[in-house]
Amino acid sequence: MKKYIKKQIIIDTDPGHDDALAILLLQKSGVVDIKAIATVAGNSTLKNVTDNARYIIDLVDGGIPIYSGSEKPLSRDLILANVHGESGLDGATIAKEEPLNGLAVDKIIEIIKTNPGRTSIVVIGPETNIAKAIIKEPNLPKLVKEFIIMGGAIDCPGNKNRTAEFNIFVDPEAAEIVFNSGAKIILVPLDVCNKIVLTMKDFECLKKGNLYRPIISMMKKFIEGINNFEKIKGALVYDALAGYYLINPSAYSLIKADIRIETKGEYTRGMTVMEKRTYGDKNCNINLVTKINKKMFTRDFIKILNS
């Protein structure tokens, strides 16, 4: 019988309610081996998101190492998210503080170099840590298996300015480095994320699992924040959809795309600019997700988190 080998991953994250769902889903799925959680400032301050990461990991497995990373973007001031509340994870009872060790970039490089071609990085926050790792180790894009990135808005409005998705908006210079790196990139943009909204009724289906109470507490606050700022009555589970790609890639439709990052626009900071002309040469640098099977995702999301 062929031995099943778990997929090795690093999660680079700024937890975040949807980040929390992604981490819980991946760890409970049993199909991945999470080698590290790397934290980056984004949804909240580095201190908050690192404490949040400890809380999330303790819900499922306290053994995953946490490495804190960048406190701010490469060359800009940090702009925080609105929808996650003051702590970045409102509704969670954060009882432990996690020390800031500053090791994220070095550990990302170390893990990738130790396992060349075998480790994927799930990038579900601003891309500052990843860009710094590429600057420090230029061979990293050749050594990483793939980057699975939640980010960008292709044919839909942004959720931070008129054109940009939050993760890219926070540090467009970092995203530019990653997008132009030559690494294999799977991009999960707002376009597909906006089509999958989970309601409290969906989360109530998690009563069979031991994560029900903490998830319900977090999701009440998250849905409240989404409704206040984005006028949507439900949870947009962005990062969980990036994580789910590793669990069930058959639920995804992808196309090759040429996408660049706008770093200079007055109104378009962080825009993911796709080449849509039907003529001329294209330099396709992105595997763009254009559709996710909502029925499959919702079914598996509930089943895995109830397990």
XYZ file of C-alpha atoms in Angstrom:
307
model
C 0.000 0.000 0.000
C 1.324 3.432 -0.943
C 2.116 5.558 2.075
C 0.280 8.886 2.154
C 2.610 11.855 2.601
C 1.168 15.053 4.030
C 1.754 18.298 2.147
C 4.363 20.443 3.886
C 3.322 24.053 4.332
C 4.158 27.326 6.017
C 1.284 29.699 6.803
C 2.214 33.380 6.556
C -0.627 35.222 8.228
C -2.022 38.231 10.113
C -4.837 36.608 12.160
C -7.739 37.868 11.532
C -11.050 35.965 11.710
C -10.743 34.496 8.217
C -7.085 33.644 8.918
C -8.282 31.787 12.025
C -10.702 29.734 9.938
C -7.954 28.960 7.423
C -5.516 27.763 10.111
C -8.157 25.664 11.882
C -9.377 24.154 8.608
C -5.890 23.225 7.424
C -4.779 21.749 10.736
C -7.998 19.747 11.221
C -7.984 18.488 7.615
C -5.156 16.034 8.252
C -3.751 16.545 4.741
C -1.048 19.080 5.619
C 1.970 19.250 7.892
C 2.191 22.854 9.117
C 5.913 23.438 9.626
C 5.465 26.983 10.937
C 3.152 29.929 11.405
C 4.824 33.202 10.379
C 3.059 36.367 11.512
C 2.975 39.753 9.812
C 1.299 43.035 10.742
C -1.817 43.672 8.683
C -5.260 43.045 10.112
C -3.843 44.332 13.406
C -0.469 45.123 14.952
C 2.252 42.485 14.953
C 1.826 42.001 18.702
C -1.913 41.428 18.401
C -1.758 39.079 15.419
C 1.015 37.019 17.022
C -1.005 36.646 20.234
C -3.996 35.744 18.050
C -1.946 33.064 16.293
C -1.104 31.487 19.659
C -4.799 31.452 20.603
C -5.775 29.780 17.320
C -3.049 27.151 17.442
C -3.883 26.287 21.052
C -7.430 25.438 19.936
C -6.102 22.560 17.838
C -2.427 21.845 18.462
C -0.044 23.872 20.577
C 2.988 22.282 18.939
C 3.163 24.360 15.746
C 5.984 26.921 16.063
C 5.149 30.601 15.694
C 7.670 33.027 14.258
C 6.879 36.724 14.326
C 7.881 38.832 11.363
C 7.402 42.306 9.969
C 5.895 45.084 12.066
C 5.213 47.294 9.050
C 5.338 47.255 5.241
C 8.607 47.525 3.323
C 8.394 51.263 2.718
C 5.017 52.535 3.964
C 3.177 53.180 7.180
C 0.995 50.329 8.403
C -2.737 50.649 7.720
C -4.894 48.248 9.739
C -8.126 46.496 8.776
C -11.527 47.598 10.077
C -13.621 44.443 10.124
C -11.703 42.441 12.743
C -12.087 44.813 15.693
C -9.534 46.294 18.059
C -7.680 43.044 18.788
C -7.754 41.793 15.204
C -9.737 38.797 16.449
C -12.640 40.209 18.441
C -14.783 37.524 20.042
C -11.742 35.429 20.989
C -10.565 35.326 24.606
C -6.835 35.983 24.246
C -5.353 34.768 27.534
C -1.720 34.172 26.493
C 0.928 36.495 25.174
C 3.275 35.129 22.536
C 6.785 36.627 22.539
C 7.926 38.422 19.393
C 11.015 36.486 18.321
C 11.501 38.192 14.944
C 12.484 34.917 13.279
C 9.865 34.676 10.512
C 12.036 35.595 7.519
C 14.986 33.426 8.548
C 12.768 30.457 9.383
C 10.898 30.723 6.072
C 14.233 30.566 4.255
C 15.525 27.737 6.453
C 12.441 25.544 6.028
C 12.285 26.057 2.258
C 16.009 25.380 1.777
C 15.821 22.255 3.948
C 12.924 20.895 1.862
C 13.523 22.219 -1.678
C 10.560 21.817 -3.996
C 8.398 20.257 -1.284
C 7.027 23.109 0.821
C 4.129 25.409 -0.126
C 3.576 28.766 1.542
C -0.003 29.851 2.186
C 0.189 33.659 2.100
C -2.926 35.097 3.745
C -1.688 38.482 4.922
C 0.416 41.303 3.475
C 3.395 39.839 1.625
C 6.108 41.690 3.562
C 7.749 38.621 5.139
C 7.827 36.784 1.810
C 9.338 39.741 -0.048
C 12.030 40.118 2.623
C 12.808 36.403 2.372
C 13.181 36.690 -1.421
C 15.449 39.727 -1.053
C 17.605 37.870 1.485
C 17.619 34.565 -0.453
C 17.130 35.242 -4.197
C 16.920 31.501 -4.950
C 13.822 31.123 -2.762
C 11.336 31.346 -5.686
C 13.076 28.351 -7.300
C 13.083 26.355 -4.061
C 9.512 26.898 -2.872
C 6.895 24.515 -4.265
C 4.300 27.266 -4.671
C 2.798 30.348 -3.093
C -0.945 30.146 -2.515
C -1.956 33.772 -2.100
C -5.234 35.281 -0.994
C -5.197 38.685 -2.605
C -6.174 40.953 -5.434
C -9.305 42.175 -7.163
C -9.451 41.463 -10.885
C -12.931 42.391 -12.134
C -14.556 43.527 -8.895
C -14.164 46.554 -6.615
C -11.489 46.551 -3.972
C -12.258 46.199 -0.286
C -9.705 48.803 0.841
C -9.826 51.365 -1.931
C -11.694 51.516 -5.240
C -9.518 48.893 -6.893
C -7.367 47.084 -4.306
C -7.832 44.146 -1.988
C -6.560 44.697 1.569
C -3.523 42.368 1.659
C -2.053 43.825 -1.535
C -3.021 47.390 -0.571
C -1.133 47.252 2.746
C 2.224 46.487 1.089
C 2.086 46.763 -2.703
C 5.886 46.938 -3.000
C 6.169 43.547 -1.276
C 3.460 42.072 -3.513
C 5.289 43.397 -6.583
C 8.453 41.526 -5.532
C 6.527 38.294 -4.975
C 4.448 38.518 -8.169
C 7.560 39.208 -10.259
C 9.704 36.554 -8.546
C 9.169 33.727 -11.031
C 7.771 31.393 -8.360
C 4.646 29.344 -9.002
C 1.734 31.393 -7.655
C -1.897 30.390 -7.179
C -3.926 33.559 -6.627
C -7.325 33.490 -4.882
C -8.815 36.966 -5.501
C -11.804 38.829 -4.101
C -13.749 37.966 -7.262
C -14.212 34.354 -6.135
C -14.155 35.033 -2.395
C -17.086 37.439 -2.626
C -19.260 34.653 -4.036
C -18.918 32.443 -0.951
C -20.583 33.937 2.123
C -21.179 31.858 5.251
C -23.992 32.806 7.627
C -24.514 32.089 11.312
C -26.775 29.244 10.173
C -23.751 27.649 8.480
C -21.604 28.058 11.595
C -24.360 26.559 13.732
C -23.716 23.327 11.815
C -20.433 23.009 13.742
C -22.178 21.904 16.949
C -20.760 18.385 16.649
C -17.180 19.610 17.027
C -15.191 20.993 19.931
C -14.470 24.231 18.040
C -18.114 25.291 17.998
C -18.035 27.758 20.909
C -14.850 29.659 19.993
C -15.819 29.808 16.310
C -19.343 31.052 17.052
C -17.958 33.723 19.387
C -15.465 34.920 16.765
C -17.891 34.759 13.847
C -20.545 36.848 15.597
C -18.033 39.683 15.840
C -16.678 39.102 12.336
C -20.109 39.139 10.711
C -20.897 42.300 12.641
C -17.709 43.915 11.294
C -18.337 42.765 7.720
C -21.880 44.131 7.882
C -20.733 47.484 9.319
C -17.993 48.118 6.785
C -18.924 46.086 3.687
C -22.723 45.920 4.047
C -22.785 42.132 3.644
C -24.816 40.038 6.094
C -22.461 37.110 6.518
C -18.828 36.079 6.823
C -16.539 36.510 3.844
C -14.107 33.694 4.596
C -11.364 34.852 2.204
C -8.325 33.095 3.697
C -10.135 29.822 4.344
C -10.696 29.637 0.580
C -6.949 29.937 -0.027
C -6.287 27.191 2.515
C -8.954 24.913 1.072
C -7.059 24.789 -2.233
C -4.557 22.436 -0.568
C -7.361 20.230 0.717
C -9.424 19.918 -2.468
C -7.847 21.505 -5.574
C -10.512 19.806 -7.735
C -13.000 22.415 -6.443
C -11.052 25.184 -8.225
C -10.977 26.428 -11.806
C -7.805 28.278 -12.839
C -6.399 30.147 -15.817
C -2.921 31.409 -16.633
C -2.751 35.187 -16.266
C -0.361 38.119 -16.588
C -0.936 40.226 -13.451
C 1.131 43.150 -12.150
C 0.907 45.300 -9.027
C 0.215 49.045 -9.114
C 2.516 50.756 -6.617
C 2.322 54.388 -7.743
C -1.336 55.156 -8.426
C -3.021 57.906 -6.439
C -6.373 56.109 -6.539
C -5.181 52.633 -7.501
C -2.559 51.768 -4.876
C -2.318 47.988 -4.644
C -4.426 47.272 -7.712
C -3.812 43.865 -9.334
C -3.644 44.831 -13.003
C -4.393 41.930 -15.336
C -3.480 41.970 -19.024
C -6.873 41.495 -20.676
C -6.020 42.390 -24.270
C -6.479 39.540 -26.696
C -3.460 40.515 -28.799
C 0.225 40.917 -28.066
C 2.576 38.887 -25.916
C 1.695 37.955 -22.352
C 4.096 37.051 -19.580
C 1.829 34.853 -17.486
C 3.103 34.862 -13.917
C -0.065 33.799 -12.069
C -2.371 30.787 -11.875
C -5.575 32.725 -11.276
C -8.536 31.103 -9.539
C -11.681 32.008 -11.458
C -14.210 29.742 -9.736
C -14.585 27.757 -6.503
C -17.262 25.117 -6.007
C -19.244 26.628 -3.121
C -21.151 23.416 -2.399
C -17.924 21.404 -2.044
C -16.269 24.047 0.125
C -19.202 24.444 2.501
C -19.659 20.684 2.820
C -15.986 20.043 3.557
C -15.617 23.091 5.803
C -18.385 21.826 8.101
C -17.264 18.204 7.938
C -13.610 18.974 8.741
C -14.277 21.412 11.563
C -16.766 18.976 13.096
C -14.214 16.131 13.012
